[in-house]
Coordinates of C-alpha atoms and ligand atoms in Angstrom, one line a residue:
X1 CA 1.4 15.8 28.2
X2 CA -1.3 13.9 27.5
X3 CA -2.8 11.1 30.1
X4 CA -4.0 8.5 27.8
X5 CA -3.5 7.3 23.6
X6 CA -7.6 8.3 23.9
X7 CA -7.3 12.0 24.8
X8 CA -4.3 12.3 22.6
X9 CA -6.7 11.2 19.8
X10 CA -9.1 13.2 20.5
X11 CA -7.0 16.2 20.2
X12 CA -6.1 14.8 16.6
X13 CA -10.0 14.4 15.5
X14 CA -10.6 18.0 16.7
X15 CA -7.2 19.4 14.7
X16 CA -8.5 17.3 11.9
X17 CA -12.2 17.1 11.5
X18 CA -14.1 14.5 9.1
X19 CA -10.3 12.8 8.3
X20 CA -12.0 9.5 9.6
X21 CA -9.1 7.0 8.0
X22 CA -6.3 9.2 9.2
X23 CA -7.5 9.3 12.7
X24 CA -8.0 5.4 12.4
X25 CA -4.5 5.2 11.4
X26 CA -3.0 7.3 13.7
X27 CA -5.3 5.4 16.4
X28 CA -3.7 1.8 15.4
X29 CA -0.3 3.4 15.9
X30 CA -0.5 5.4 19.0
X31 CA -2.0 2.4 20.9
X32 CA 0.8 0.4 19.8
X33 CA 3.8 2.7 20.3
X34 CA 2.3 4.4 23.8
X35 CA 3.8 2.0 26.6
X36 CA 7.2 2.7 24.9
X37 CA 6.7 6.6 24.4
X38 CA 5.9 6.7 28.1
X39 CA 9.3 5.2 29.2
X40 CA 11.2 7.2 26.8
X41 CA 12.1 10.9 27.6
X42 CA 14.0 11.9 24.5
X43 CA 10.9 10.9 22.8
X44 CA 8.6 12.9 25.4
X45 CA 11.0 16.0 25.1
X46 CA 11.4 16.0 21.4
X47 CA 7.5 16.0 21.9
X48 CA 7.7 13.8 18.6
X49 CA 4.0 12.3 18.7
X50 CA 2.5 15.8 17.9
X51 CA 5.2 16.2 15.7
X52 CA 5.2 12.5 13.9
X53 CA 1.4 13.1 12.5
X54 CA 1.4 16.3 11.3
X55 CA 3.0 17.1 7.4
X56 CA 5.4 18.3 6.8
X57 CA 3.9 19.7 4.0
X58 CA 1.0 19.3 2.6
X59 CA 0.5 20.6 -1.4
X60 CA -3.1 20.7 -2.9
X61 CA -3.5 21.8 -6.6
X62 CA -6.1 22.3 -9.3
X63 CA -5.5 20.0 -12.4
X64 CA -7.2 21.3 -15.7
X65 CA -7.6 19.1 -18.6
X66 CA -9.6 19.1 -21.4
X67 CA -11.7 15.7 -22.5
X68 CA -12.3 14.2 -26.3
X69 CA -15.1 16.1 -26.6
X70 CA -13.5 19.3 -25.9
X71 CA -15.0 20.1 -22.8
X72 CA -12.7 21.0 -19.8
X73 CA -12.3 19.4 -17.0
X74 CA -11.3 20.1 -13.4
X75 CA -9.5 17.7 -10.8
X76 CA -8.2 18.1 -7.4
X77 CA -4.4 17.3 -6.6
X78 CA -2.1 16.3 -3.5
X79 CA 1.4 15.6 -2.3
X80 CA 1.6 15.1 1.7
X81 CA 5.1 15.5 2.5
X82 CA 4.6 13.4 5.9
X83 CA 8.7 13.0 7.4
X84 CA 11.6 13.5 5.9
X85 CA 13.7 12.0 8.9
X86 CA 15.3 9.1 7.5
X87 CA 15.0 9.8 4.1
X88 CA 13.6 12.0 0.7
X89 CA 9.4 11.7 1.1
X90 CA 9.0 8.6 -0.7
X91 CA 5.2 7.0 -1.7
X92 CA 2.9 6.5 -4.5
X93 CA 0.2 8.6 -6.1
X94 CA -3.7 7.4 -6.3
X95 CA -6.5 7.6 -9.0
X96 CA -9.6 7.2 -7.8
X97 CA -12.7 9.4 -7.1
X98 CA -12.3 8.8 -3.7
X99 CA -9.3 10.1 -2.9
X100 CA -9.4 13.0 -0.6
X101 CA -6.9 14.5 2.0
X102 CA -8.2 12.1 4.6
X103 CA -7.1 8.7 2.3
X104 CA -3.9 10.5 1.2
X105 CA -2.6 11.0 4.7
X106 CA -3.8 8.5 6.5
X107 CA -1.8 6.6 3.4
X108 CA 1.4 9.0 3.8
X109 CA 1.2 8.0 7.6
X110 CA 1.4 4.3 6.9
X111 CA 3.9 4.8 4.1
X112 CA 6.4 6.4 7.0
X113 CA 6.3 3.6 9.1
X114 CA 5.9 0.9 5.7
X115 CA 9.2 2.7 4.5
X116 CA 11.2 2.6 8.1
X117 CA 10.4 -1.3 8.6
X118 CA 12.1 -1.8 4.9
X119 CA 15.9 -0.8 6.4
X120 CA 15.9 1.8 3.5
X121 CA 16.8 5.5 3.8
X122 CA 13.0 7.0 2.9
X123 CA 10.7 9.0 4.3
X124 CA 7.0 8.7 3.9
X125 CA 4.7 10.7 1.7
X126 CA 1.6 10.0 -0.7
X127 CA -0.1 12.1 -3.4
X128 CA -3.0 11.4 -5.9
X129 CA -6.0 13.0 -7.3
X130 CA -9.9 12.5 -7.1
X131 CA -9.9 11.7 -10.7
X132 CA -11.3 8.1 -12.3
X133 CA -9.7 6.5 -14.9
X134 CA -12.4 4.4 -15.3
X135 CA -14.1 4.8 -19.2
X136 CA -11.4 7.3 -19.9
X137 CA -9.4 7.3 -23.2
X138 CA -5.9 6.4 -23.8
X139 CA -5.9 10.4 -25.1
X140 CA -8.0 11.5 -21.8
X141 CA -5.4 9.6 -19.7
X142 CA -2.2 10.9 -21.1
X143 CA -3.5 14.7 -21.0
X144 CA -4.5 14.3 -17.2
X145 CA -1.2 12.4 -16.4
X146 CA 0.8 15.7 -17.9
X147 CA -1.2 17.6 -16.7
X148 CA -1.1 16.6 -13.0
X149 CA 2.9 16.5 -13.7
X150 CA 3.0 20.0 -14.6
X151 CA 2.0 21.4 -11.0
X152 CA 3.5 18.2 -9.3
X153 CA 7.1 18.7 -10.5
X154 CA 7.9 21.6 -8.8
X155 CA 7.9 19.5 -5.8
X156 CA 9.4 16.7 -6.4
X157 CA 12.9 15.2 -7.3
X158 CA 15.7 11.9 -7.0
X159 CA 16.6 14.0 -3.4
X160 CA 13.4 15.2 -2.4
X161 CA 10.7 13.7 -3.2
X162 CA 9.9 10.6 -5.3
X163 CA 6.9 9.3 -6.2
X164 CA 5.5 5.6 -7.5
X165 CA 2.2 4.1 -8.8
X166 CA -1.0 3.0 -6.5
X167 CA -4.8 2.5 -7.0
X168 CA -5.3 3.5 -10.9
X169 CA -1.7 4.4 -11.4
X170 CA 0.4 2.0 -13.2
X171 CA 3.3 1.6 -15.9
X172 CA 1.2 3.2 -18.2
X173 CA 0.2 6.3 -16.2
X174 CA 4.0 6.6 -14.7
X175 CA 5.6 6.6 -18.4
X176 CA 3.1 9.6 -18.8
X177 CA 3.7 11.8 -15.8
X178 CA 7.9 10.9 -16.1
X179 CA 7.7 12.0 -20.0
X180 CA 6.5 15.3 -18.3
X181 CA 8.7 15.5 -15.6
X182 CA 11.2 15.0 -17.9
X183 CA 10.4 18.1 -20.2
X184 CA 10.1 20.5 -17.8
X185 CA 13.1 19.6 -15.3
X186 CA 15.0 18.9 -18.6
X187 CA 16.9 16.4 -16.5
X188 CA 16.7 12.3 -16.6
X189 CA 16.6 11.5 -13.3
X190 CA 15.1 8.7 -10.4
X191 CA 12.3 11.1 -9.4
X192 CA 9.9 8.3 -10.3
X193 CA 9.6 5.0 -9.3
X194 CA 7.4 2.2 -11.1
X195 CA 9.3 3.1 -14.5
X196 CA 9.6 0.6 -17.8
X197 CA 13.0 -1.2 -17.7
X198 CA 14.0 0.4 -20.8
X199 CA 14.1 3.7 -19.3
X200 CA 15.3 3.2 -15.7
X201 CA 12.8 0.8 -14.3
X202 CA 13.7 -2.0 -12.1
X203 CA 12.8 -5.8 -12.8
X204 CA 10.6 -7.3 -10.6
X205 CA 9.0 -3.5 -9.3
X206 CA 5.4 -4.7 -10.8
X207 CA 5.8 -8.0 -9.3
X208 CA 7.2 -6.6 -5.9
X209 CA 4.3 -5.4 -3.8
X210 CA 2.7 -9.0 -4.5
X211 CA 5.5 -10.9 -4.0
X212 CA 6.7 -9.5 -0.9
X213 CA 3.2 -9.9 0.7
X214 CA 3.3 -13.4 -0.1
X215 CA 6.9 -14.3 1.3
X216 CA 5.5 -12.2 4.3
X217 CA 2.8 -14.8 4.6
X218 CA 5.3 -17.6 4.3
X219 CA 7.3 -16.2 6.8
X220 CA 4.4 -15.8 8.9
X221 CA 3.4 -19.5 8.7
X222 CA 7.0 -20.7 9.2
X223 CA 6.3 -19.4 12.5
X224 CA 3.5 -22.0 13.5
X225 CA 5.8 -24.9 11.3
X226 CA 3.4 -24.6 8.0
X227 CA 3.6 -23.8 4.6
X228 CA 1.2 -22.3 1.8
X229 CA 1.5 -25.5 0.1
X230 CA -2.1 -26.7 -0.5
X231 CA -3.8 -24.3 1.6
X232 CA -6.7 -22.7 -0.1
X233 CA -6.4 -19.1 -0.1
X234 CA -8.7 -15.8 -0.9
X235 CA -7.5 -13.0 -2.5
X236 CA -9.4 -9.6 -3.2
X237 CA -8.5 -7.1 -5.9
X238 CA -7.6 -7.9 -9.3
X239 CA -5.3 -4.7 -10.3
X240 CA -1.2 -5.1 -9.6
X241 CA -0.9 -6.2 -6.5
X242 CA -3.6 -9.0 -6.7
X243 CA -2.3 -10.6 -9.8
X244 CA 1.2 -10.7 -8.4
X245 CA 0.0 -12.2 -5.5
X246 CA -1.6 -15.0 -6.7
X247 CA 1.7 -15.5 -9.1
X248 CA 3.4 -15.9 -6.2
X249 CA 1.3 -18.3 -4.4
X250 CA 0.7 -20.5 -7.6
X251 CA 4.2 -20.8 -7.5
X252 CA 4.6 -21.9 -3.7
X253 CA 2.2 -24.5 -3.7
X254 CA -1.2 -22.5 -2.9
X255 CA -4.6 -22.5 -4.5
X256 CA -5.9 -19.1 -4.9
X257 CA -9.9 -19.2 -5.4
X258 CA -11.1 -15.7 -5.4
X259 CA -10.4 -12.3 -7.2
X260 CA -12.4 -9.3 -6.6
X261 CA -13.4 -5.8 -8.3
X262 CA -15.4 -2.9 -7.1
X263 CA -18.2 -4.7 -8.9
X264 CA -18.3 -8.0 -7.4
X265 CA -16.1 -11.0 -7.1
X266 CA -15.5 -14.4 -8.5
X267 CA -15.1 -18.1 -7.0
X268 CA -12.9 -20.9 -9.0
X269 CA -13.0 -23.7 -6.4
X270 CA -10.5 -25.5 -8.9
X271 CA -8.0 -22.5 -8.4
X272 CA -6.8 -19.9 -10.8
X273 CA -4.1 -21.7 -12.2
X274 CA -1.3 -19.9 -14.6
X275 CA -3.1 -19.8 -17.5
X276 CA -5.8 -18.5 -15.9
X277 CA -4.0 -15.3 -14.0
X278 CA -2.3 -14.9 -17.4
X279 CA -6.2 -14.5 -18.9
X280 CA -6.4 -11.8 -15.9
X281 CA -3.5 -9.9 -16.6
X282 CA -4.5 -9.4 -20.3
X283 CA -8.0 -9.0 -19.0
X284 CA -7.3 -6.1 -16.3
X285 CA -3.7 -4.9 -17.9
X286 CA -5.0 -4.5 -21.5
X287 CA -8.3 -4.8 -22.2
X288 CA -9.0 -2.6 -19.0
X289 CA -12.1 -5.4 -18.3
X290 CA -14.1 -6.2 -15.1
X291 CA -13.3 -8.8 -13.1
X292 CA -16.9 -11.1 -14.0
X293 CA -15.5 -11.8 -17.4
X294 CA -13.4 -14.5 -15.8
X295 CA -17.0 -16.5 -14.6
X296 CA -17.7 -16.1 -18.3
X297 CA -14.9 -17.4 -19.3
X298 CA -14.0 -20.3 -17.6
X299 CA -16.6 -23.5 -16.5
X300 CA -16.9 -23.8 -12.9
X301 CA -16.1 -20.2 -11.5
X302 CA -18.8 -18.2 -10.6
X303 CA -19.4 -14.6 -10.0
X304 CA -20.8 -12.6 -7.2
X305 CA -22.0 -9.2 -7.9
X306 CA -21.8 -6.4 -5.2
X307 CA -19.8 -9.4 -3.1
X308 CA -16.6 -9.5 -1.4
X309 CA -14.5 -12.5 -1.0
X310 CA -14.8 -13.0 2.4
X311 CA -18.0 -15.3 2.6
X312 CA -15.7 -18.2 0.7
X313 CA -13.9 -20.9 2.9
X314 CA -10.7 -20.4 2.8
X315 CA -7.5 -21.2 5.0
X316 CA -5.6 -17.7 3.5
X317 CA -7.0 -14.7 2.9
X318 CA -4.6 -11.8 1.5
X319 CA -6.7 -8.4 0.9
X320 CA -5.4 -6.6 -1.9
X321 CA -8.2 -4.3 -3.0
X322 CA -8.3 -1.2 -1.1
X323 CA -8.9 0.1 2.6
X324 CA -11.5 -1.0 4.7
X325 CA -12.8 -3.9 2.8
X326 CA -12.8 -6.6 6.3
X327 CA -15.6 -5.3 8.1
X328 CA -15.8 -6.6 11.7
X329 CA -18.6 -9.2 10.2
X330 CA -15.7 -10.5 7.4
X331 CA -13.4 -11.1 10.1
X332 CA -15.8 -13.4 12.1
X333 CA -16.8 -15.1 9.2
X334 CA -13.5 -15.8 8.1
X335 CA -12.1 -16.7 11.7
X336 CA -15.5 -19.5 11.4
X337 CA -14.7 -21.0 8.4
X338 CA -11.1 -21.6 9.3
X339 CA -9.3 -18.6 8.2
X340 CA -5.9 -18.8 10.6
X341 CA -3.9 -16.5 8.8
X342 CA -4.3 -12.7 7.4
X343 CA -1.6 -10.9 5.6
X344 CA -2.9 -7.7 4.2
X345 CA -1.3 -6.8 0.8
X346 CA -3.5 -3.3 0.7
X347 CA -3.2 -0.6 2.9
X348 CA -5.6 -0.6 5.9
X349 CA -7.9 -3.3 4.6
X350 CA -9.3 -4.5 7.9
X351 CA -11.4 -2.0 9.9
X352 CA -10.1 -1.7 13.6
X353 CA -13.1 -3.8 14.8
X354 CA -11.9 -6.7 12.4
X355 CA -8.8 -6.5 13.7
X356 CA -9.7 -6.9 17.0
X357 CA -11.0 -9.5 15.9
X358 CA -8.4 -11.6 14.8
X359 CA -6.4 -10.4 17.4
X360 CA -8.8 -11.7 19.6
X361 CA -8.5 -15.1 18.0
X362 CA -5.4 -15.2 17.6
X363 CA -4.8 -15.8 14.0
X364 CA -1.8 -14.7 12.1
X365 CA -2.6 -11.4 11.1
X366 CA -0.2 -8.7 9.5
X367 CA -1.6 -5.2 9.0
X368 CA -0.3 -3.8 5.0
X369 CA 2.5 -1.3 6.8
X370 CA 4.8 -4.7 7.6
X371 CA 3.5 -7.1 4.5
X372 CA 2.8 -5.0 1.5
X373 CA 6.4 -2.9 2.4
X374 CA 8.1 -5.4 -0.6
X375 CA 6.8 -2.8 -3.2
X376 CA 8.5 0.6 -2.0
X377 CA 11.5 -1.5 -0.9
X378 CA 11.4 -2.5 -4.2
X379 CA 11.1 1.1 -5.5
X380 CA 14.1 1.9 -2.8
X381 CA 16.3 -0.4 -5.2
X382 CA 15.1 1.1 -8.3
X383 CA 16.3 4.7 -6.9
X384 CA 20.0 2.5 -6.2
X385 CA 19.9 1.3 -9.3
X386 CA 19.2 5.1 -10.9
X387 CA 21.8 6.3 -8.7
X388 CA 24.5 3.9 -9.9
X389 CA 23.4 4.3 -13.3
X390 CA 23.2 0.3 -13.2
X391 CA 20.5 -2.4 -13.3
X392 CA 20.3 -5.4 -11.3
X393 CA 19.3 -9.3 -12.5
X394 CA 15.7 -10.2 -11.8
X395 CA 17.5 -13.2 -9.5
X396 CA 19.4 -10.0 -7.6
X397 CA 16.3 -8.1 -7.0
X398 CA 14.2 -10.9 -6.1
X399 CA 16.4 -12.2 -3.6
X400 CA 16.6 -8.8 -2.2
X401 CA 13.2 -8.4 -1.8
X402 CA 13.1 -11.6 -0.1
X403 CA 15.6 -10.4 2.7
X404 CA 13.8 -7.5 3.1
X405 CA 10.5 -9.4 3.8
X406 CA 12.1 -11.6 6.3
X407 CA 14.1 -9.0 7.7
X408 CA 10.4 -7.0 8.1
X409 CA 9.1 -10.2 9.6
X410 CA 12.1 -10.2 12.2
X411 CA 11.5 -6.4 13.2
X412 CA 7.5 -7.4 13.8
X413 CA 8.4 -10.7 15.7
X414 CA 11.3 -8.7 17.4
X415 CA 8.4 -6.1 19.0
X416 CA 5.6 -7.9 18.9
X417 CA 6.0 -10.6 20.8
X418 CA 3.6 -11.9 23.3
X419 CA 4.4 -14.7 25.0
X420 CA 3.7 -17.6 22.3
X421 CA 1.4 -15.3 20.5
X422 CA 3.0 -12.8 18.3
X423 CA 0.9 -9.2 17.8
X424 CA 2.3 -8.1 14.3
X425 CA 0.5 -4.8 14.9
X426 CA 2.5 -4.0 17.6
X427 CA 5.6 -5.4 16.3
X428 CA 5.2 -3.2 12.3
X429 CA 4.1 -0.2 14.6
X430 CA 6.7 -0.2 16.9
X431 CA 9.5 -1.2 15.0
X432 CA 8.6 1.0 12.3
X433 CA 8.3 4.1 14.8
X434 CA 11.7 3.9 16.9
X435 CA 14.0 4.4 13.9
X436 CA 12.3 7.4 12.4
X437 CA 11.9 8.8 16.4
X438 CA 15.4 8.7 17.0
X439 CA 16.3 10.3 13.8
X440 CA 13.9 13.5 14.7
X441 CA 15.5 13.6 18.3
X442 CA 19.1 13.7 16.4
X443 CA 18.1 16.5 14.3
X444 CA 16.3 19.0 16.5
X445 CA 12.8 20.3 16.9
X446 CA 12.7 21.3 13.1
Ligands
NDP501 P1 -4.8 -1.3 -8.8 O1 -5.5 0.0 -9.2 O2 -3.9 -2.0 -9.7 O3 -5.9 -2.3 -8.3 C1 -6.8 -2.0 -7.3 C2 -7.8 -3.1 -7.3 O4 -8.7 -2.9 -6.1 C3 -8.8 -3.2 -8.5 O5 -9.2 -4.5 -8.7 C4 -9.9 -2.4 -8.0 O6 -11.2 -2.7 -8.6 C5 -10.0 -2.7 -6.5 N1 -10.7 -1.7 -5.8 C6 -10.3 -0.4 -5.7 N2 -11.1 0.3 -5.0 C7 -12.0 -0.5 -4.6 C8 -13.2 -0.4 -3.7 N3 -13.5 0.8 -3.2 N4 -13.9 -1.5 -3.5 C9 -13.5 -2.7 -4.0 N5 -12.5 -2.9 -4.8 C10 -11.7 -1.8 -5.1 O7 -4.1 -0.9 -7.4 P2 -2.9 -1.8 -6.7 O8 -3.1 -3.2 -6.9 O9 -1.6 -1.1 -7.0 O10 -3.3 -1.4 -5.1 C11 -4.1 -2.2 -4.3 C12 -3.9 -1.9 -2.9 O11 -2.5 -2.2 -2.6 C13 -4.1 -0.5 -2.4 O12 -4.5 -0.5 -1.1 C14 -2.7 0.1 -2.5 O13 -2.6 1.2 -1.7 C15 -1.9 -1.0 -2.0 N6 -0.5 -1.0 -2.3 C16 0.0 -1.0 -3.6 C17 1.3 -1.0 -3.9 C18 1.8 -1.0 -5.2 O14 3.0 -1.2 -5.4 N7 1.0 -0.9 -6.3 C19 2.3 -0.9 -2.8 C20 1.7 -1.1 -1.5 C21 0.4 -1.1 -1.2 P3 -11.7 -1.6 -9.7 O15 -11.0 -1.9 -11.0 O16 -13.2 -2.0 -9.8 O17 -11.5 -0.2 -9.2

């Protein structure tokens, strides 16, 4: 038995050398969860901490695909099967040249608390290559997409495993990978999530992550009697989950000012109004653009190279670029200029010294696990809707996703609460944690 959450940590950094976001994961997890694993037994017995961070599977695989010019090319795959307690692995898949085993389970970790907190029966996983889509053609993409698929459908299925989109996997790379799936298996089945509607997506699944995050920051400001109605707000990222966001705070009243790229960021301190974000969507969705073309484009925005949004005033900020984008400095600087609330639309956007920092101050903060959960909820009702052979309204599905978010909200407040103050990393980690516990102390030491 270990004494303290530090020396159980340092046991996981020797098991797992160099995986530096997965042991800050796991960190923000254990410290949250630890007063309640001491007073629990079952949970002792079932010795389920060792057992709740380790894979149950973890799948590497080469990918080989050949380029326009002819030359071939090599790529490294993954699928971490994290837990299956409460549900088939469920969690999306990653392009980017980062990606490494570190990112993907650190990410799978997350996804098995994200996918508890949503009331749904998954269980967490997260899979993804080190390959870049960036400058690649519409020919280069497709023939990496299938051939990814090839290895990755032996391991997945509507029972066991199903996959959806992330960084650098959208509609376009899902229709790919599910034409594949769908050759080999010779079956039409839910064994992807993120699909077109005309082929067994859901309505509202592109809008979903987005969305959620911002009726999660609603939610959040209800609790101190405020709105986003005129409040200026931040928001990094311009890829899926950035554009919905802003949709979704245009519509409630907010004034979005910044979007972000790995290249820099731009400022429109007269907000990016519909028309605007509908210039963005075309801009990022279609053309495959960078993000400074909008400083270009319209009078008065300006763009930032190498920048991140954090430096701009703003009341809101809602990260949804990629992990560990709010360094410790960020957070003070935002906390000065009057940031009072933080809902984090990516996964693990604020380094832990940033969010002892807001913690510190206060602030409404929500880590991603609790307020970007709308999107694989929202996948959770486009395996339903497979199921039942069915699809739902966009009015249905909306308003689903809307009682998941404040349901989410309810678990946090539920076991985060701190006096007047509510901790929202102790409420997501918690909450999320005692369902799938009790589900591996009803089913055994497997
Ligand atoms: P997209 O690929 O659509 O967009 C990602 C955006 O983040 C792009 O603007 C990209 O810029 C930027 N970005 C990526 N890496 C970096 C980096 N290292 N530094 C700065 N900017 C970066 O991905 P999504 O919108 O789907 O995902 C965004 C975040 O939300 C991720 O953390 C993801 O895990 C999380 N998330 C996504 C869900 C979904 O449903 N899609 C569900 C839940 C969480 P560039 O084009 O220059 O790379």
């Amino acid at each position: 038995m270990y004494s303290s959450p530090r020396e159980f940590i340092e046991n996981v950094k020797i098991k797992n050398p160099e995986q530096f976001e997965f042991h800050q994961a796991v960190t923000e997890v254990v410290e949250s969860i630890w007063p309640l694993y001491q007073k629990d037994l079952r949970y002792q017995e079932a010795n389920i901490l060792e057992r709740i961070i380790e894979p149950e599977r973890m799948i590497t695989f080469r990918i080989t695909w050949t380029n326009d010019k002819g030359q071939v090319k090599v790529n490294r795959g993954y699928r971490i099967q994290m837990n299956s307690a409460i549900g088939p692995y469920k969690g999306g898949i990653r392009f980017h040249p980062t990606v490494n085993l570190s990112i993907l389970k650190f990410l799978a970790f997350e996804q098995v608390f994200k996918n508890s907190l949503t009331t749904l029966p998954m269980g967490g996983g997260k899979g993804g290559s080190d390959f870049d889509p960036k400058g690649k053609s519409e020919a280069e993409i497709m023939r990496f997409c299938q051939n990814f698929m090839i290895e990755l459908q032996r391991h997945i299925g509507s029972n066991t495993d199903v996959p959806a989109g992330d960084i650098g996997v959208g509609g376009r790379e899902i229709g790919y990978m599910y034409g594949m799936y769908k050759k080999i298996r010779n079956e039409f089945t839910g064994a992807l999530t993120g699909k077109a509607l005309n082929w067994g997506g859901s309505l509202i699944r592109p809008e979903a992550t987005g969305y959620g995050c911002t009726y999660f920051a609603e939610e959040m400001l209800k609790t101190r009697n405020d709105t986003l109605k005129g409040k200026i707000v931040a928001i990094s990222g311009s890829g899926n989950v950035a554009q919905h966001t802003v949709e979704k705070v245009n519509q409630l009243g907010g004034k979005v000012v910044t979007l972000s790229d790995s290249d820099g960021t731009i400022y429109d301190k007269n907000g990016i109004d519909p028309d605007k974000l509908a210039f963005v969507f075309d801009l990022k969705n279609h053309k495959r653009g960078r993000i400074k073309e909008y400083a270009k484009k319209f009078n008065g925005a300006e763009y930032f190279a190498g920048k991140r949004p954090w430096g701009i005033k703003c009341q809101v900020a809602l990260p949804c670029a990629t992990q560990n984008e709010i360094s410790c400095e960020d957070a003070e600087t935002l906390v000065k200029n009057g940031c009072f609330c933080v809902t984090e639309g990516a996964n693990m956007p604020t380094e832990p010294k940033g969010v002892e920092v807001f913690l510190k101050n206060k602030i409404l903060y929500a880590p991603g696990k609790a307020a970007n959960a709308g999107g694989v909820a929202t996948s959770g009702f486009e395996m339903s809707q497979n199921s039942l052979r069915l699809s739902w309204t966009r009015e249905e599905v909306d308003q689903r996703l809307y009682c998941i978010m404040k349901s989410i909200h309810a678990t946090c407040v539920k076991y985060g609460r701190d006096g007047d103050f509510i901790n929202y990393v102790n409420g997501a980690n918690i909450g999320g944690f005692v369902k799938v516990a009790d589900a591996m102390v009803d089913q055994g030491a497997i």
